[in-house]
Coordinates of C-alpha atoms and ligand atoms in Angstrom, one line a residue:
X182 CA 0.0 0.0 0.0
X183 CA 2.5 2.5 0.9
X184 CA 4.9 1.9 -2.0
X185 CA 2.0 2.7 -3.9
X186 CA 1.7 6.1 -2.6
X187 CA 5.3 6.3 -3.0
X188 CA 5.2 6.0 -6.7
X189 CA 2.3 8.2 -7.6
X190 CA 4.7 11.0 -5.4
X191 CA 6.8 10.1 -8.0
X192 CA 4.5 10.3 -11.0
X193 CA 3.3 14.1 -9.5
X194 CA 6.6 15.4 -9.6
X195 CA 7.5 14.4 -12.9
X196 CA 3.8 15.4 -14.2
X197 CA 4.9 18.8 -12.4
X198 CA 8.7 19.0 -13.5
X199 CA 6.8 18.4 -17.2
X200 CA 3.9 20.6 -17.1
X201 CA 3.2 22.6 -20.4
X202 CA 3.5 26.1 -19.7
X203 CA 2.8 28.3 -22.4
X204 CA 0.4 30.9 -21.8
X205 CA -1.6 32.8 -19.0
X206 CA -4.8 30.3 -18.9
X207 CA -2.4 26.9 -18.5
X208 CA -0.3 28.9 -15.9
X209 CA -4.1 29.1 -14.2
X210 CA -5.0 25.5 -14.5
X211 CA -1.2 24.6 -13.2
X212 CA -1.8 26.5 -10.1
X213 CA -5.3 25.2 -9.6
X214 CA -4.1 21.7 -9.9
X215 CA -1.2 21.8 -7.4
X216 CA -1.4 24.9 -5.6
X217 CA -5.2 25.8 -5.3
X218 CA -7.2 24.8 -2.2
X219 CA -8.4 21.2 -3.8
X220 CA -5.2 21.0 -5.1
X221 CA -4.1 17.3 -5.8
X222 CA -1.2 17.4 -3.6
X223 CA -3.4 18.1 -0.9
X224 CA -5.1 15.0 -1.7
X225 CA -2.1 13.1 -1.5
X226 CA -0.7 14.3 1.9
X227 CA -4.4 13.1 3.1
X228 CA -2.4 9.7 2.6
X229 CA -0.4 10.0 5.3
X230 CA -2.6 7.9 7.6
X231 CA -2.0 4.6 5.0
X232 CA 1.6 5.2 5.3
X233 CA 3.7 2.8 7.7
X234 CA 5.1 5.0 10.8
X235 CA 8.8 4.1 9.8
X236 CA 8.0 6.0 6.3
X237 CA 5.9 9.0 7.4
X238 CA 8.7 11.2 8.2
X239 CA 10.1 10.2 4.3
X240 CA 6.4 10.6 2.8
X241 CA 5.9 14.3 4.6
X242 CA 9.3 15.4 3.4
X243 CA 8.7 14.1 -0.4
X244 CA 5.2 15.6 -0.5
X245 CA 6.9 19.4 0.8
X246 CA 9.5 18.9 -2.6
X247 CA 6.8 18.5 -4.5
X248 CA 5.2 21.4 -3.4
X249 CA 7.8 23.1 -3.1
X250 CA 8.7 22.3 -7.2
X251 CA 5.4 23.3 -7.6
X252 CA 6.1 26.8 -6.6
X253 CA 9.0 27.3 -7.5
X254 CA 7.7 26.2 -11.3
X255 CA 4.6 28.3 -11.0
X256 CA 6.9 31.8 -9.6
X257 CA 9.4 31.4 -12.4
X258 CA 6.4 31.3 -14.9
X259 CA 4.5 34.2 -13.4
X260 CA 7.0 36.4 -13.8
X261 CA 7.5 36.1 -17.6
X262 CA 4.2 36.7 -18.4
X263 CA 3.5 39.9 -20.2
X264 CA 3.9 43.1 -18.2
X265 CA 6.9 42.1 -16.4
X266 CA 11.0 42.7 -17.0
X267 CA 11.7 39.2 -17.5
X268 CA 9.4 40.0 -21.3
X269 CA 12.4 40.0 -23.0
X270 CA 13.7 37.1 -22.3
X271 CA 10.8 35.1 -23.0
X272 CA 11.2 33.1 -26.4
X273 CA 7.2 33.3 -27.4
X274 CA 7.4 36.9 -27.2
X275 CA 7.5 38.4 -30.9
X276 CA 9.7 41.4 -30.7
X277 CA 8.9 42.4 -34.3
X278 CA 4.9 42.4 -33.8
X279 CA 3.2 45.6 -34.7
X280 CA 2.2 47.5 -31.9
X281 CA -1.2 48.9 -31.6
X282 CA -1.1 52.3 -33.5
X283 CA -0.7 55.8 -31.7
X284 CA -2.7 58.7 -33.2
X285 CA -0.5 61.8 -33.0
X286 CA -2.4 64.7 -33.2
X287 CA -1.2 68.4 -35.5
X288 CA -0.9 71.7 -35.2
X289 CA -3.3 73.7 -36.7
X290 CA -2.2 75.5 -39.4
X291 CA -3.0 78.5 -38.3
X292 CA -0.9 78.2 -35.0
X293 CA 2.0 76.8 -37.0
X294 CA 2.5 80.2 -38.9
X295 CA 1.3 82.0 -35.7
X296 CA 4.4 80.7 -33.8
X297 CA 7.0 80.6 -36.7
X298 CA 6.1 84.4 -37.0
X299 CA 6.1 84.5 -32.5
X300 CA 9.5 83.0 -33.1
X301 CA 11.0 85.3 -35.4
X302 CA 10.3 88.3 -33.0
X303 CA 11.4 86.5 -29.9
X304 CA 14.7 86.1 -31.7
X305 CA 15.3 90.1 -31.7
X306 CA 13.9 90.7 -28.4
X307 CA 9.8 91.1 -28.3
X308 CA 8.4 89.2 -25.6
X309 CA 4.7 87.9 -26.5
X310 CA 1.6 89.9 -24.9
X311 CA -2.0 88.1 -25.0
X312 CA -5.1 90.2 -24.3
X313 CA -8.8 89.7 -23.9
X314 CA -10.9 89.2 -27.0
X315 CA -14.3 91.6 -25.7
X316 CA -12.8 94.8 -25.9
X317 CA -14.5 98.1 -24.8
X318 CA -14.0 101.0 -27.9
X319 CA -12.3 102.8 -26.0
X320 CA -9.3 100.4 -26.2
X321 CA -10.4 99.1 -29.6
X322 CA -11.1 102.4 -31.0
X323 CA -11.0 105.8 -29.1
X324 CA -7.2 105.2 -27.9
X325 CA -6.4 104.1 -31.2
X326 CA -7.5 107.6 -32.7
X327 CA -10.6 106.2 -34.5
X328 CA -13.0 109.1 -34.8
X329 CA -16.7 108.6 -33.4
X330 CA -17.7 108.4 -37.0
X331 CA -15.8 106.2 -38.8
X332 CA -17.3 103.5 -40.5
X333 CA -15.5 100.6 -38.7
X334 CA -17.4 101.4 -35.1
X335 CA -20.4 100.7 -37.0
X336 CA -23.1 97.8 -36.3
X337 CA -22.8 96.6 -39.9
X338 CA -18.6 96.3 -39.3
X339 CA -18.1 95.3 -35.5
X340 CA -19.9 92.8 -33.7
X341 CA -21.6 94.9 -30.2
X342 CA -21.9 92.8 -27.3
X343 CA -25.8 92.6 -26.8
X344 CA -27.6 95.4 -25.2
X345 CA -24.0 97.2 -25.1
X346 CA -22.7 99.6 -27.6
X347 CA -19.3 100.0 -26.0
X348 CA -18.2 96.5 -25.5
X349 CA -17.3 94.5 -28.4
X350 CA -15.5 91.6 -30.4
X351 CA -12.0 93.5 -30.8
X352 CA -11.8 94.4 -34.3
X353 CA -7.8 94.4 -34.2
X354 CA -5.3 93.7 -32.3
X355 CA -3.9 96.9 -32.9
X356 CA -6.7 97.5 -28.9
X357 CA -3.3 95.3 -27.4
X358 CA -1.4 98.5 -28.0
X359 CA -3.6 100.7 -25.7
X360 CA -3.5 98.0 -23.6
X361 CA 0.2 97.7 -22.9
X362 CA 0.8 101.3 -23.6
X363 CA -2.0 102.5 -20.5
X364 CA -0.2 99.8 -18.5
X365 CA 4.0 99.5 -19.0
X366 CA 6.1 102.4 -19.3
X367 CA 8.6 102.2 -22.5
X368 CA 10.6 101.1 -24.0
X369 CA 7.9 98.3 -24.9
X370 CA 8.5 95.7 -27.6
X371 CA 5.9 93.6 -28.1
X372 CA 4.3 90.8 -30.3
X373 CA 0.6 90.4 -29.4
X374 CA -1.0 87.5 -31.4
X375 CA -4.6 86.7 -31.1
X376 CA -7.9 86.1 -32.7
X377 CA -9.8 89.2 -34.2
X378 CA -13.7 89.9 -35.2
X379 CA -15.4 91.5 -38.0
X380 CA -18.9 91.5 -39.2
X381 CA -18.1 90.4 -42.3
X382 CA -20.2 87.8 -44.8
X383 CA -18.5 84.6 -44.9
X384 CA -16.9 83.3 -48.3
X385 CA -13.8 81.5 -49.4
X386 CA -11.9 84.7 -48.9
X387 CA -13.1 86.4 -46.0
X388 CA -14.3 85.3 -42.5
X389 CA -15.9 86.9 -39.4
X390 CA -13.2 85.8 -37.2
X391 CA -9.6 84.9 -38.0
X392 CA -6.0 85.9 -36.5
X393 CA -3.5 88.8 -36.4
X394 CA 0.0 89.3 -35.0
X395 CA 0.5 92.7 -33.9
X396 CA 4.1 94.4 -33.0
X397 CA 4.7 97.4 -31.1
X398 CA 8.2 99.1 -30.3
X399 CA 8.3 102.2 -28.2
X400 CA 11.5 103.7 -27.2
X401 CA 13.5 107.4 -27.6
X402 CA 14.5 107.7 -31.4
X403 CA 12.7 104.9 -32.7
X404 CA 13.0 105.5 -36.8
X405 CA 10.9 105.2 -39.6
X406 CA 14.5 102.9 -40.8
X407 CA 14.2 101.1 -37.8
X408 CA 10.7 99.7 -38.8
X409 CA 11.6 99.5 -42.3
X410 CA 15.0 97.2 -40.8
X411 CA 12.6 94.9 -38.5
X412 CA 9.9 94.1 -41.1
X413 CA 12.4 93.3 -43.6
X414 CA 14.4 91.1 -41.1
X415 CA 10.9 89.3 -40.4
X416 CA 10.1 89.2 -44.6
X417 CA 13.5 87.4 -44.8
X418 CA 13.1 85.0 -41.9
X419 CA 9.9 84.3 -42.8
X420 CA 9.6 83.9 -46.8
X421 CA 13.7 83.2 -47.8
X422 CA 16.9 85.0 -47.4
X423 CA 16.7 87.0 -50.8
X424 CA 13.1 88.1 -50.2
X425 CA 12.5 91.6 -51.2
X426 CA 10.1 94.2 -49.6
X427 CA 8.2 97.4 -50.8
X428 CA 6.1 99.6 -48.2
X429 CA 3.6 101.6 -50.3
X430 CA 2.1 104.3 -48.1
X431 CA -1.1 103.9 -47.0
X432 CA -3.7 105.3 -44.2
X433 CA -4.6 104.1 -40.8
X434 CA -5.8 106.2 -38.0
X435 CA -3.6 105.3 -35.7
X436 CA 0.0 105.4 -37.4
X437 CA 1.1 108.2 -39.3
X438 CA 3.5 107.8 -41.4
X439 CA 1.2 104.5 -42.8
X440 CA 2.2 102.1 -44.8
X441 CA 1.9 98.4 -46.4
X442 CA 4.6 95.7 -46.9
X443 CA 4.4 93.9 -49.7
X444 CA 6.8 90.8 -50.2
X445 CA 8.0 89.8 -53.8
X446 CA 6.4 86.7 -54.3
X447 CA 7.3 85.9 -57.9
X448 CA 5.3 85.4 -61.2
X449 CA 6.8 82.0 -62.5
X450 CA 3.2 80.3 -63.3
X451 CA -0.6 81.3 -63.3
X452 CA -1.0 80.6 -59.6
X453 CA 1.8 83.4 -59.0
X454 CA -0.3 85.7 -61.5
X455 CA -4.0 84.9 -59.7
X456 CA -2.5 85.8 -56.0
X457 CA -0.5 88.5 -57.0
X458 CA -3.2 90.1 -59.5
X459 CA -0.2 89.7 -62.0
X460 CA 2.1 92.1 -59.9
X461 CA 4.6 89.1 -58.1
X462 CA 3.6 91.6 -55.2
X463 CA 1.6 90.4 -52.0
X464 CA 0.5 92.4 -49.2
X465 CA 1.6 91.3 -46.1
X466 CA 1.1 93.3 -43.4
X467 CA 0.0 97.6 -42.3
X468 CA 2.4 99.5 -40.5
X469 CA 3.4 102.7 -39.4
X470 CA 4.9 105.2 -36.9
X471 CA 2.4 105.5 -33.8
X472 CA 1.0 108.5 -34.0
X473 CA 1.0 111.0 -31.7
X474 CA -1.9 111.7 -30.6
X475 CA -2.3 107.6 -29.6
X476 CA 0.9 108.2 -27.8
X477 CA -0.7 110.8 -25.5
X478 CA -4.3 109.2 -25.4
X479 CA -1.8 106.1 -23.6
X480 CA -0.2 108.6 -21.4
X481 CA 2.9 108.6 -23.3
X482 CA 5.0 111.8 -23.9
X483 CA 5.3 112.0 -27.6
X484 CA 8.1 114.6 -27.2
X485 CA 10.7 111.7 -25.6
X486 CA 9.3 108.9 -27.1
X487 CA 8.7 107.5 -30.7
X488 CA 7.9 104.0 -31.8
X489 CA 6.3 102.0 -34.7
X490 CA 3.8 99.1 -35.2
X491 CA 2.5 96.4 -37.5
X492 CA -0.3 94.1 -38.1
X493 CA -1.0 91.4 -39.9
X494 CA -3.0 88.9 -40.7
X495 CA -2.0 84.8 -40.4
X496 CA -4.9 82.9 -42.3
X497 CA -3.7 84.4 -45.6
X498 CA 0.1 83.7 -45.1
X499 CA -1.5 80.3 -43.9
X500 CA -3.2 79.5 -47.2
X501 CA -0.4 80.9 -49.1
X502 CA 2.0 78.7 -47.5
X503 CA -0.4 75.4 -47.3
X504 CA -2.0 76.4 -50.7
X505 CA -5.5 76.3 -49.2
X506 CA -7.9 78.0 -51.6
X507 CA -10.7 78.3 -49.2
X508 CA -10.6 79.9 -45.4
X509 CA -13.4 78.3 -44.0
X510 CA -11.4 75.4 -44.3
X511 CA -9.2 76.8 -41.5
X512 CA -12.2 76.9 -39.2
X513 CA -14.1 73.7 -39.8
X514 CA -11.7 71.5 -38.2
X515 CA -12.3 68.9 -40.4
X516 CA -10.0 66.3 -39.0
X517 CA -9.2 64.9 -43.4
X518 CA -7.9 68.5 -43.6
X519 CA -6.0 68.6 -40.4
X520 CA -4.3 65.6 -40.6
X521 CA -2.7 66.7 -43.9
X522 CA -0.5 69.0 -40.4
X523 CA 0.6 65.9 -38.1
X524 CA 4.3 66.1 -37.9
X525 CA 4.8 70.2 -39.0
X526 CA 6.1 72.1 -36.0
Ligands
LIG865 N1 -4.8 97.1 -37.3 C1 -4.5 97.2 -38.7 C2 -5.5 96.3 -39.4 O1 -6.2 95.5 -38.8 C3 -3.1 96.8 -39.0 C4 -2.1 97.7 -38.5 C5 -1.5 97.5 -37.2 C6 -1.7 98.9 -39.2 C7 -0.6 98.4 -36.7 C8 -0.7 99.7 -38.7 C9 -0.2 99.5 -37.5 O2 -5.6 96.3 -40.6

């Protein structure tokens, strides 16, 4: 009787030393079979009583080995499973198995232009200024030497806030000028990007809302060559080393001398002619010496200090650089469209 016992101890530890091991569910069924609570070695110990007292010393000792291999087989098998450091080392792992795919979102086109143009200022010293979008018009307009009857305060140009008629959508982002200008003594050299508001009909050229950068640079002696220096430094950073510019004078309220940059763009096919109107100029950007009289609405002496500043607008330079025909695209988020941008910085 008790040899018997003896040899199925035998036939469990070989069964255990042999057990196929391959995968999470027989690792499972190995440690219900010898190391759950019905376990079969349990069963066997239960033999004890059949066993002559000369042996049971030799039984008890065999029947710990064996649960002891048991274990130790089930521990080293555990620990390769998936999840843990010893993954490398196990053979059924495939290395070269695709991995589930990682969907990497983009930039928006918009922002990448935004901050390569942010970038190129930072480089020579303007430090970024954000301001709120509802603007009163005394920021948006008044401060910025807009008279009380010019057509741009008007309902049919300027989206009014409802039952308000001084606070509104800010119309430029030239209102970040009086903003600084009421609050930081110069010199100030700013870059103010943001998101602007017009009441304008919606097409594939022209949107109620869409972006500007705005620049300001107050200081003693600031020049009209100063300005012309900056922009061009920007025009070159921006569209190619030999880029040339040509400011054309022009009128805004708020700057006097005015003018607008144009960048040579080039007529070399009959895209270049439709963009340009067939002049291989585009307009990039207003500018101008701050007048005076914006100076001393800000509480700035006009007598020690000078200073120019520039807008411009980014969804243009964004469809000219992404050759995007329609703006509404930029503000559909249309994720076909958007993912054309994963991977541009
Ligand atoms: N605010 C002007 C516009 O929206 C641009 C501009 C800014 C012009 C600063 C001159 C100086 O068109």
């Amino acid at each position: 009787m008790s040899s018997d016992i003896f040899a199925r101890i035998q036939q469990s530890l070989e069964a255990i030393k042999a057990a196929i091991i391959e995968n999470e569910t027989e690792l499972e069924a190995f440690r219900i079979k010898y190391l759950g609570s019905k376990n079969e070695l349990k069963e066997l110990f239960g033999e004890i009583k059949n066993v002559d007292n000369s042996r049971k010393k030799e039984f008890g000792q065999l029947v710990n080995e064996l649960k002891e291999t048991a274990e130790k087989i089930y521990e080293s098998h555990k620990l390769a499973q998936p999840g843990t450091e010893k993954d490398v080392n196990n053979a059924n792992l495939d290395m070269s198995a695709p991995c589930e795919p990682i969907l990497s979102g983009s930039r928006h086109p918009v922002s990448i232009v935004m901050n390569r143009i942010i970038q190129i200022f930072e480089r020579i010293g303007f430090t970024i200024a954000e301001e709120r979008e509802i603007e009163d018009d005394w920021h948006n307009f008044t401060a910025m030497n807009t008279p009380e009857d010019h057509p741009a305060r008007d309902m049919q140009d300027t989206f009014y806030l409802k039952d308000s008629n001084t606070q509104l959508l800010r119309t430029h982002t030239s209102s970040v000028q009086a903003r600084i200008m009421t609050t930081q003594a110069p010199p100030i050299r700013i870059i103010a990007p943001g998101r602007v508001y017009r009441n304008e009909t919606i097409s594939s050229r022209s949107h109620c809302q869409f972006h500007q950068v705005e620049g300001l640079y107050i200081d003693t002696n600031v020049s009209f060559a100063d300005m012309k220096q900056t922009l061009l430094y920007f025009a070159r950073e921006m569209y190619g080393e030999d880029t040339e510019i040509r400011l054309r004078p022009s009128f805004f309220p708020f700057t006097e001398p005015s003018a607008e940059m144009d960048v040579y763009w080039g007529l070399n096919n009959e895209d270049d002619y439709r963009i340009t109107k067939g002049t291989g100029w585009l307009e990039i950007l207003g500018c101008g010496m701050v007048d005076p009289e914006v100076l001393i609405n800000c509480g700035i002496d006009p007598k020690i200090y000078s200073g120019f500043a520039f807008g411009m607008g980014i969804e243009r330079q964004a469809m000219l650089q992404y050759k995007i025909t329609d703006i509404r695209q930029l503000f559909e988020n249309d994720t076909r469209f958007l993912k054309q941008f994963i991977g541009v910085i």
